[in-house]
Amino acid sequence: MKKARFIAGGRVLNGHLHDGKLIDAAGVAHTPDDVQFLLPVEPPKVIALALNYNDHAGELGLTQPKEPALFWKPNTTLLPHRGSVIYPRGAEFMHYEVELGVIIGRDARRVKAADAMDYVGGYTIGNDLVVRDYVTNTFRPPMRGKGWDTFGPLGPYYVTADEIADPHDLKLTAHVNGELRQEGSTRDMIFSIPELIEHISRFMTLQKDDVILTGTPKGISHVHPGDIMTLEVEGLGTLINDIVEEDEGAEPIQGKESKEGEWDGR
């Protein structure tokens, strides 16, 4: 089932997709193009993964990590389908990252990989945006590069786990203004979903509706104000967000991307 949270007629509603319509709890049908989408879940936390595809590590000139390289995605980054991403004034290199988002279905602690998929509630599409001006060797990736408000679009749907036969065999694509910029498959993830859940739940509780962003394949490129990003993960729908420039009152950011080749994943 593809579930969604949305606003229609001034009301916050929950519904599911059926024959191209969003059906709310009262059985009323809504046209998706006519509603305002909300986040598919309100996650207690979002944990993202750096360098979980060999080809992406290669295009950045970085060494593949020996264990999952985790970082926080602040909840203030989160943005629903069709929300506007804010382009920081002065940024020289900002890019999208299409990712499979794993939604935790129930609290998980000290879960073994063999049992981990029982804790997956479903999936969504994530866009892990970054300003690479702030990526340095100090740590990877920096909060200042990944943590800008609006830099974490999710959606449009919460696709329940039973709809996806194999989450490790899904095509991912990112288009900008209709041009294909990024393409890959979850087959190429270095650390699988069960491995990630086992690793993370060993030291923290994964809570119901937490989201794990599982990394991105090769194919990043610069985006600009006015661009429209269209991200797809097979079976999960299409996540669309435009980009607008930060307001004139914001001071331009400062800093340049530095060489990262010596980072070893620790």
PDB file of C-alpha atoms in Angstrom:
ATOM      1  CA  MET A   1       0.000   0.000   0.000  1.00  0.00           C
ATOM      2  CA  LYS A   2       1.138   3.525  -0.800  1.00  0.00           C
ATOM      3  CA  LYS A   3       0.113   5.736   2.109  1.00  0.00           C
ATOM      4  CA  ALA A   4       0.272   9.527   2.214  1.00  0.00           C
ATOM      5  CA  ARG A   5      -0.326  12.439   4.549  1.00  0.00           C
ATOM      6  CA  PHE A   6      -1.750  15.522   2.894  1.00  0.00           C
ATOM      7  CA  ILE A   7      -3.852  18.646   3.231  1.00  0.00           C
ATOM      8  CA  ALA A   8      -7.094  18.980   1.284  1.00  0.00           C
ATOM      9  CA  GLY A   9      -9.823  21.516   1.929  1.00  0.00           C
ATOM     10  CA  GLY A  10      -7.832  22.908   4.828  1.00  0.00           C
ATOM     11  CA  ARG A  11      -7.810  19.536   6.625  1.00  0.00           C
ATOM     12  CA  VAL A  12      -4.852  17.300   7.450  1.00  0.00           C
ATOM     13  CA  LEU A  13      -5.716  13.853   6.132  1.00  0.00           C
ATOM     14  CA  ASN A  14      -4.264  10.370   5.831  1.00  0.00           C
ATOM     15  CA  GLY A  15      -4.972   8.291   2.807  1.00  0.00           C
ATOM     16  CA  HIS A  16      -3.786   5.606   0.453  1.00  0.00           C
ATOM     17  CA  LEU A  17      -3.306   5.551  -3.289  1.00  0.00           C
ATOM     18  CA  HIS A  18      -5.892   3.592  -5.264  1.00  0.00           C
ATOM     19  CA  ASP A  19      -6.422   3.819  -9.024  1.00  0.00           C
ATOM     20  CA  GLY A  20      -4.512   7.090  -9.140  1.00  0.00           C
ATOM     21  CA  LYS A  21      -6.540   8.744  -6.351  1.00  0.00           C
ATOM     22  CA  LEU A  22      -5.787   9.356  -2.702  1.00  0.00           C
ATOM     23  CA  ILE A  23      -8.557   7.767  -0.644  1.00  0.00           C
ATOM     24  CA  ASP A  24      -8.963   9.267   2.817  1.00  0.00           C
ATOM     25  CA  ALA A  25     -10.366   7.568   5.929  1.00  0.00           C
ATOM     26  CA  ALA A  26     -13.928   8.567   4.973  1.00  0.00           C
ATOM     27  CA  GLY A  27     -13.551   7.011   1.528  1.00  0.00           C
ATOM     28  CA  VAL A  28     -13.382  10.364  -0.257  1.00  0.00           C
ATOM     29  CA  ALA A  29     -11.143  10.410  -3.340  1.00  0.00           C
ATOM     30  CA  HIS A  30      -8.637  13.222  -3.867  1.00  0.00           C
ATOM     31  CA  THR A  31      -6.591  13.929  -6.985  1.00  0.00           C
ATOM     32  CA  PRO A  32      -2.892  13.921  -5.985  1.00  0.00           C
ATOM     33  CA  ASP A  33      -2.167  17.022  -8.067  1.00  0.00           C
ATOM     34  CA  ASP A  34      -4.802  18.956  -6.115  1.00  0.00           C
ATOM     35  CA  VAL A  35      -3.566  18.256  -2.565  1.00  0.00           C
ATOM     36  CA  GLN A  36      -0.656  19.582  -0.534  1.00  0.00           C
ATOM     37  CA  PHE A  37       1.570  16.669   0.389  1.00  0.00           C
ATOM     38  CA  LEU A  38       3.013  16.423   3.884  1.00  0.00           C
ATOM     39  CA  LEU A  39       5.939  14.275   4.966  1.00  0.00           C
ATOM     40  CA  PRO A  40       5.036  10.585   4.637  1.00  0.00           C
ATOM     41  CA  VAL A  41       5.993  10.140   8.322  1.00  0.00           C
ATOM     42  CA  GLU A  42       7.105  12.428  11.120  1.00  0.00           C
ATOM     43  CA  PRO A  43      10.328  10.624  12.041  1.00  0.00           C
ATOM     44  CA  PRO A  44      11.797  10.895  15.533  1.00  0.00           C
ATOM     45  CA  LYS A  45      15.166  10.956  13.783  1.00  0.00           C
ATOM     46  CA  VAL A  46      16.752  10.515  10.366  1.00  0.00           C
ATOM     47  CA  ILE A  47      20.052   8.665  10.065  1.00  0.00           C
ATOM     48  CA  ALA A  48      21.865   8.878   6.752  1.00  0.00           C
ATOM     49  CA  LEU A  49      24.685   6.887   5.251  1.00  0.00           C
ATOM     50  CA  ALA A  50      27.707   8.255   3.422  1.00  0.00           C
ATOM     51  CA  LEU A  51      29.556   6.347   0.700  1.00  0.00           C
ATOM     52  CA  ASN A  52      27.365   3.251   0.559  1.00  0.00           C
ATOM     53  CA  TYR A  53      27.918   2.825  -3.190  1.00  0.00           C
ATOM     54  CA  ASN A  54      31.383   2.056  -4.559  1.00  0.00           C
ATOM     55  CA  ASP A  55      30.894   4.150  -7.694  1.00  0.00           C
ATOM     56  CA  HIS A  56      29.897   7.226  -5.659  1.00  0.00           C
ATOM     57  CA  ALA A  57      32.968   6.898  -3.432  1.00  0.00           C
ATOM     58  CA  GLY A  58      35.027   6.629  -6.606  1.00  0.00           C
ATOM     59  CA  GLU A  59      33.639   9.784  -8.220  1.00  0.00           C
ATOM     60  CA  LEU A  60      34.519  11.702  -5.048  1.00  0.00           C
ATOM     61  CA  GLY A  61      37.991  10.159  -4.832  1.00  0.00           C
ATOM     62  CA  LEU A  62      37.275   8.696  -1.401  1.00  0.00           C
ATOM     63  CA  THR A  63      38.125   5.389   0.210  1.00  0.00           C
ATOM     64  CA  GLN A  64      35.281   2.960   0.829  1.00  0.00           C
ATOM     65  CA  PRO A  65      34.516   2.890   4.576  1.00  0.00           C
ATOM     66  CA  LYS A  66      35.140  -0.350   6.465  1.00  0.00           C
ATOM     67  CA  GLU A  67      31.904   0.052   8.436  1.00  0.00           C
ATOM     68  CA  PRO A  68      28.789   2.151   7.828  1.00  0.00           C
ATOM     69  CA  ALA A  69      29.653   5.872   7.816  1.00  0.00           C
ATOM     70  CA  LEU A  70      26.645   7.390   9.558  1.00  0.00           C
ATOM     71  CA  PHE A  71      25.527  10.963  10.098  1.00  0.00           C
ATOM     72  CA  TRP A  72      22.454  12.809  11.330  1.00  0.00           C
ATOM     73  CA  LYS A  73      20.035  14.511   9.003  1.00  0.00           C
ATOM     74  CA  PRO A  74      18.394  17.186  11.190  1.00  0.00           C
ATOM     75  CA  ASN A  75      14.600  17.131  11.224  1.00  0.00           C
ATOM     76  CA  THR A  76      14.694  20.799  10.161  1.00  0.00           C
ATOM     77  CA  THR A  77      16.033  19.599   6.800  1.00  0.00           C
ATOM     78  CA  LEU A  78      12.869  17.636   6.085  1.00  0.00           C
ATOM     79  CA  LEU A  79      10.651  18.782   3.237  1.00  0.00           C
ATOM     80  CA  PRO A  80       7.652  17.105   1.580  1.00  0.00           C
ATOM     81  CA  HIS A  81       6.963  16.347  -2.059  1.00  0.00           C
ATOM     82  CA  ARG A  82       6.618  19.568  -4.080  1.00  0.00           C
ATOM     83  CA  GLY A  83       8.162  21.695  -1.322  1.00  0.00           C
ATOM     84  CA  SER A  84      10.815  24.245  -2.339  1.00  0.00           C
ATOM     85  CA  VAL A  85      14.468  23.620  -1.507  1.00  0.00           C
ATOM     86  CA  ILE A  86      16.334  26.780  -0.504  1.00  0.00           C
ATOM     87  CA  TYR A  87      19.643  27.376  -2.300  1.00  0.00           C
ATOM     88  CA  PRO A  88      22.092  29.049   0.137  1.00  0.00           C
ATOM     89  CA  ARG A  89      23.400  32.374  -1.116  1.00  0.00           C
ATOM     90  CA  GLY A  90      27.009  32.098  -2.226  1.00  0.00           C
ATOM     91  CA  ALA A  91      27.062  28.290  -2.576  1.00  0.00           C
ATOM     92  CA  GLU A  92      29.308  27.200  -5.432  1.00  0.00           C
ATOM     93  CA  PHE A  93      28.481  23.483  -5.631  1.00  0.00           C
ATOM     94  CA  MET A  94      25.165  22.119  -4.423  1.00  0.00           C
ATOM     95  CA  HIS A  95      23.824  18.767  -5.549  1.00  0.00           C
ATOM     96  CA  TYR A  96      21.005  16.255  -5.080  1.00  0.00           C
ATOM     97  CA  GLU A  97      21.379  12.607  -4.015  1.00  0.00           C
ATOM     98  CA  VAL A  98      18.580  10.151  -4.760  1.00  0.00           C
ATOM     99  CA  GLU A  99      18.288   7.545  -2.007  1.00  0.00           C
ATOM    100  CA  LEU A 100      16.132   4.694  -0.779  1.00  0.00           C
ATOM    101  CA  GLY A 101      14.668   5.651   2.587  1.00  0.00           C
ATOM    102  CA  VAL A 102      13.914   2.797   4.992  1.00  0.00           C
ATOM    103  CA  ILE A 103      11.094   3.508   7.468  1.00  0.00           C
ATOM    104  CA  ILE A 104      11.328   1.615  10.744  1.00  0.00           C
ATOM    105  CA  GLY A 105       8.034  -0.070  11.635  1.00  0.00           C
ATOM    106  CA  ARG A 106       8.599  -0.745  15.341  1.00  0.00           C
ATOM    107  CA  ASP A 107      11.233  -0.029  17.949  1.00  0.00           C
ATOM    108  CA  ALA A 108      14.441  -1.965  17.349  1.00  0.00           C
ATOM    109  CA  ARG A 109      17.349  -2.546  19.730  1.00  0.00           C
ATOM    110  CA  ARG A 110      20.121  -5.126  19.431  1.00  0.00           C
ATOM    111  CA  VAL A 111      18.506  -6.621  16.355  1.00  0.00           C
ATOM    112  CA  LYS A 112      20.415  -9.256  14.424  1.00  0.00           C
ATOM    113  CA  ALA A 113      20.664  -8.965  10.660  1.00  0.00           C
ATOM    114  CA  ALA A 114      18.751 -12.221  10.203  1.00  0.00           C
ATOM    115  CA  ASP A 115      15.706 -10.652  11.897  1.00  0.00           C
ATOM    116  CA  ALA A 116      16.132  -7.057  10.776  1.00  0.00           C
ATOM    117  CA  MET A 117      13.653  -6.985   7.896  1.00  0.00           C
ATOM    118  CA  ASP A 118      10.863  -7.780  10.387  1.00  0.00           C
ATOM    119  CA  TYR A 119      11.433  -4.279  11.769  1.00  0.00           C
ATOM    120  CA  VAL A 120      11.024  -2.500   8.430  1.00  0.00           C
ATOM    121  CA  GLY A 121       7.640  -0.821   8.072  1.00  0.00           C
ATOM    122  CA  GLY A 122       8.183   0.425   4.562  1.00  0.00           C
ATOM    123  CA  TYR A 123      10.082   2.692   2.220  1.00  0.00           C
ATOM    124  CA  THR A 124      10.132   6.182   0.775  1.00  0.00           C
ATOM    125  CA  ILE A 125      12.311   8.316  -1.508  1.00  0.00           C
ATOM    126  CA  GLY A 126      14.895  10.640   0.003  1.00  0.00           C
ATOM    127  CA  ASN A 127      16.927  13.480  -1.466  1.00  0.00           C
ATOM    128  CA  ASP A 128      20.074  14.035   0.611  1.00  0.00           C
ATOM    129  CA  LEU A 129      21.077  17.472  -0.630  1.00  0.00           C
ATOM    130  CA  VAL A 130      24.529  18.866   0.123  1.00  0.00           C
ATOM    131  CA  VAL A 131      26.612  21.996  -0.350  1.00  0.00           C
ATOM    132  CA  ARG A 132      30.036  20.543  -1.116  1.00  0.00           C
ATOM    133  CA  ASP A 133      31.721  23.884  -0.416  1.00  0.00           C
ATOM    134  CA  TYR A 134      31.724  22.760   3.214  1.00  0.00           C
ATOM    135  CA  VAL A 135      33.025  19.225   2.720  1.00  0.00           C
ATOM    136  CA  THR A 136      36.508  18.993   4.254  1.00  0.00           C
ATOM    137  CA  ASN A 137      38.881  16.379   5.638  1.00  0.00           C
ATOM    138  CA  THR A 138      38.005  17.346   9.227  1.00  0.00           C
ATOM    139  CA  PHE A 139      35.069  14.941   9.274  1.00  0.00           C
ATOM    140  CA  ARG A 140      32.762  13.462   6.723  1.00  0.00           C
ATOM    141  CA  PRO A 141      30.209  14.590   5.922  1.00  0.00           C
ATOM    142  CA  PRO A 142      29.979  17.906   7.771  1.00  0.00           C
ATOM    143  CA  MET A 143      26.705  19.012   9.303  1.00  0.00           C
ATOM    144  CA  ARG A 144      27.183  22.390   7.650  1.00  0.00           C
ATOM    145  CA  GLY A 145      27.176  20.750   4.229  1.00  0.00           C
ATOM    146  CA  LYS A 146      24.252  18.376   4.746  1.00  0.00           C
ATOM    147  CA  GLY A 147      22.192  20.049   7.454  1.00  0.00           C
ATOM    148  CA  TRP A 148      20.712  23.123   5.783  1.00  0.00           C
ATOM    149  CA  ASP A 149      16.990  23.690   6.248  1.00  0.00           C
ATOM    150  CA  THR A 150      15.035  22.009   3.381  1.00  0.00           C
ATOM    151  CA  PHE A 151      17.971  19.731   2.471  1.00  0.00           C
ATOM    152  CA  GLY A 152      16.076  16.499   3.226  1.00  0.00           C
ATOM    153  CA  PRO A 153      13.023  16.042   0.980  1.00  0.00           C
ATOM    154  CA  LEU A 154      11.101  12.817   1.658  1.00  0.00           C
ATOM    155  CA  GLY A 155       8.102  11.284  -0.047  1.00  0.00           C
ATOM    156  CA  PRO A 156       5.692  11.366  -1.544  1.00  0.00           C
ATOM    157  CA  TYR A 157       4.505   8.022  -0.150  1.00  0.00           C
ATOM    158  CA  TYR A 158       5.075   5.599   2.673  1.00  0.00           C
ATOM    159  CA  VAL A 159       5.155   2.371   0.688  1.00  0.00           C
ATOM    160  CA  THR A 160       4.536  -0.566   2.994  1.00  0.00           C
ATOM    161  CA  ALA A 161       7.150  -3.293   3.052  1.00  0.00           C
ATOM    162  CA  ASP A 162       4.818  -5.930   1.607  1.00  0.00           C
ATOM    163  CA  GLU A 163       4.693  -4.013  -1.702  1.00  0.00           C
ATOM    164  CA  ILE A 164       8.429  -4.236  -2.323  1.00  0.00           C
ATOM    165  CA  ALA A 165       9.576  -7.766  -3.063  1.00  0.00           C
ATOM    166  CA  ASP A 166      13.302  -6.970  -2.921  1.00  0.00           C
ATOM    167  CA  PRO A 167      14.484  -3.558  -1.693  1.00  0.00           C
ATOM    168  CA  HIS A 168      18.009  -4.566  -2.728  1.00  0.00           C
ATOM    169  CA  ASP A 169      17.035  -4.611  -6.408  1.00  0.00           C
ATOM    170  CA  LEU A 170      15.447  -1.236  -7.126  1.00  0.00           C
ATOM    171  CA  LYS A 171      16.358   1.248  -9.847  1.00  0.00           C
ATOM    172  CA  LEU A 172      17.103   4.826  -8.732  1.00  0.00           C
ATOM    173  CA  THR A 173      17.113   7.881 -11.002  1.00  0.00           C
ATOM    174  CA  ALA A 174      17.424  11.636 -10.639  1.00  0.00           C
ATOM    175  CA  HIS A 175      16.394  14.061 -13.359  1.00  0.00           C
ATOM    176  CA  VAL A 176      17.026  17.813 -13.314  1.00  0.00           C
ATOM    177  CA  ASN A 177      14.765  19.855 -15.587  1.00  0.00           C
ATOM    178  CA  GLY A 178      13.887  16.623 -17.377  1.00  0.00           C
ATOM    179  CA  GLU A 179      17.518  15.620 -18.006  1.00  0.00           C
ATOM    180  CA  LEU A 180      18.724  12.309 -16.560  1.00  0.00           C
ATOM    181  CA  ARG A 181      21.616  13.104 -14.222  1.00  0.00           C
ATOM    182  CA  GLN A 182      21.875  10.073 -11.925  1.00  0.00           C
ATOM    183  CA  GLU A 183      21.049   6.394 -12.329  1.00  0.00           C
ATOM    184  CA  GLY A 184      21.840   3.349 -10.245  1.00  0.00           C
ATOM    185  CA  SER A 185      20.454   0.357  -8.411  1.00  0.00           C
ATOM    186  CA  THR A 186      20.191  -0.649  -4.774  1.00  0.00           C
ATOM    187  CA  ARG A 187      21.917  -3.865  -5.875  1.00  0.00           C
ATOM    188  CA  ASP A 188      25.141  -1.889  -5.583  1.00  0.00           C
ATOM    189  CA  MET A 189      24.796  -0.880  -1.947  1.00  0.00           C
ATOM    190  CA  ILE A 190      27.872  -1.839   0.077  1.00  0.00           C
ATOM    191  CA  PHE A 191      26.003  -2.375   3.355  1.00  0.00           C
ATOM    192  CA  SER A 192      22.562  -3.984   3.092  1.00  0.00           C
ATOM    193  CA  ILE A 193      19.481  -2.908   5.006  1.00  0.00           C
ATOM    194  CA  PRO A 194      19.757  -5.798   7.532  1.00  0.00           C
ATOM    195  CA  GLU A 195      23.427  -4.961   8.107  1.00  0.00           C
ATOM    196  CA  LEU A 196      22.581  -1.321   8.709  1.00  0.00           C
ATOM    197  CA  ILE A 197      19.792  -2.101  11.165  1.00  0.00           C
ATOM    198  CA  GLU A 198      21.997  -4.534  13.070  1.00  0.00           C
ATOM    199  CA  HIS A 199      24.864  -2.027  13.194  1.00  0.00           C
ATOM    200  CA  ILE A 200      22.773   0.969  14.269  1.00  0.00           C
ATOM    201  CA  SER A 201      20.518  -0.853  16.727  1.00  0.00           C
ATOM    202  CA  ARG A 202      23.540  -2.236  18.527  1.00  0.00           C
ATOM    203  CA  PHE A 203      24.230   1.182  20.060  1.00  0.00           C
ATOM    204  CA  MET A 204      20.947   3.107  19.770  1.00  0.00           C
ATOM    205  CA  THR A 205      17.244   2.378  19.711  1.00  0.00           C
ATOM    206  CA  LEU A 206      15.699   2.724  16.296  1.00  0.00           C
ATOM    207  CA  GLN A 207      12.212   4.055  16.938  1.00  0.00           C
ATOM    208  CA  LYS A 208       9.014   3.565  15.003  1.00  0.00           C
ATOM    209  CA  ASP A 209       8.962   5.942  11.987  1.00  0.00           C
ATOM    210  CA  ASP A 210      12.704   6.616  12.113  1.00  0.00           C
ATOM    211  CA  VAL A 211      14.123   6.893   8.603  1.00  0.00           C
ATOM    212  CA  ILE A 212      17.436   5.471   7.404  1.00  0.00           C
ATOM    213  CA  LEU A 213      18.747   7.015   4.169  1.00  0.00           C
ATOM    214  CA  THR A 214      20.828   4.286   2.569  1.00  0.00           C
ATOM    215  CA  GLY A 215      23.240   6.237   0.365  1.00  0.00           C
ATOM    216  CA  THR A 216      23.414   7.306  -3.262  1.00  0.00           C
ATOM    217  CA  PRO A 217      25.037   6.005  -6.465  1.00  0.00           C
ATOM    218  CA  LYS A 218      27.337   7.868  -8.841  1.00  0.00           C
ATOM    219  CA  GLY A 219      25.980  10.818 -10.773  1.00  0.00           C
ATOM    220  CA  ILE A 220      26.027  14.022  -8.736  1.00  0.00           C
ATOM    221  CA  SER A 221      25.961  17.377 -10.515  1.00  0.00           C
ATOM    222  CA  HIS A 222      25.449  21.036  -9.656  1.00  0.00           C
ATOM    223  CA  VAL A 223      21.937  22.405  -9.352  1.00  0.00           C
ATOM    224  CA  HIS A 224      20.785  26.032  -9.318  1.00  0.00           C
ATOM    225  CA  PRO A 225      17.828  28.173  -8.281  1.00  0.00           C
ATOM    226  CA  GLY A 226      15.006  27.596 -10.739  1.00  0.00           C
ATOM    227  CA  ASP A 227      15.878  23.932 -11.303  1.00  0.00           C
ATOM    228  CA  ILE A 228      13.353  21.158 -10.713  1.00  0.00           C
ATOM    229  CA  MET A 229      14.607  17.856  -9.310  1.00  0.00           C
ATOM    230  CA  THR A 230      12.611  14.713 -10.114  1.00  0.00           C
ATOM    231  CA  LEU A 231      13.710  11.652  -8.177  1.00  0.00           C
ATOM    232  CA  GLU A 232      12.404   8.118  -8.594  1.00  0.00           C
ATOM    233  CA  VAL A 233      12.979   4.848  -6.817  1.00  0.00           C
ATOM    234  CA  GLU A 234      11.364   1.870  -8.489  1.00  0.00           C
ATOM    235  CA  GLY A 235       7.976   1.102  -6.967  1.00  0.00           C
ATOM    236  CA  LEU A 236       7.954   4.131  -4.649  1.00  0.00           C
ATOM    237  CA  GLY A 237       6.634   6.897  -6.887  1.00  0.00           C
ATOM    238  CA  THR A 238       8.219  10.224  -7.829  1.00  0.00           C
ATOM    239  CA  LEU A 239       9.598  12.911  -5.502  1.00  0.00           C
ATOM    240  CA  ILE A 240       9.622  16.389  -7.068  1.00  0.00           C
ATOM    241  CA  ASN A 241      11.098  19.553  -5.561  1.00  0.00           C
ATOM    242  CA  ASP A 242      12.057  22.882  -7.071  1.00  0.00           C
ATOM    243  CA  ILE A 243      14.937  25.100  -5.927  1.00  0.00           C
ATOM    244  CA  VAL A 244      14.615  28.724  -4.897  1.00  0.00           C
ATOM    245  CA  GLU A 245      17.338  31.145  -3.863  1.00  0.00           C
ATOM    246  CA  GLU A 246      17.724  32.132  -0.240  1.00  0.00           C
ATOM    247  CA  ASP A 247      16.286  35.527   0.674  1.00  0.00           C
ATOM    248  CA  GLU A 248      18.379  38.639   0.132  1.00  0.00           C
ATOM    249  CA  GLY A 249      18.871  39.208   3.850  1.00  0.00           C
ATOM    250  CA  ALA A 250      21.081  36.116   4.179  1.00  0.00           C
ATOM    251  CA  GLU A 251      24.836  36.617   4.154  1.00  0.00           C
ATOM    252  CA  PRO A 252      26.592  34.598   1.430  1.00  0.00           C
ATOM    253  CA  ILE A 253      28.240  31.434   2.730  1.00  0.00           C
ATOM    254  CA  GLN A 254      32.016  31.252   2.790  1.00  0.00           C
ATOM    255  CA  GLY A 255      34.278  28.287   2.317  1.00  0.00           C
ATOM    256  CA  LYS A 256      35.546  26.090  -0.470  1.00  0.00           C
ATOM    257  CA  GLU A 257      35.518  22.366  -1.097  1.00  0.00           C
ATOM    258  CA  SER A 258      38.847  20.931  -0.014  1.00  0.00           C
ATOM    259  CA  LYS A 259      40.702  17.821  -1.132  1.00  0.00           C
ATOM    260  CA  GLU A 260      39.284  14.718   0.533  1.00  0.00           C
ATOM    261  CA  GLY A 261      41.368  11.918  -0.927  1.00  0.00           C
ATOM    262  CA  GLU A 262      43.133  11.090   2.332  1.00  0.00           C
ATOM    263  CA  TRP A 263      39.934  10.452   4.290  1.00  0.00           C
ATOM    264  CA  ASP A 264      39.864   6.753   5.215  1.00  0.00           C
ATOM    265  CA  GLY A 265      36.339   6.321   6.581  1.00  0.00           C
ATOM    266  CA  ARG A 266      37.252   6.446  10.267  1.00  0.00           C
TER     267      ARG A 266
END
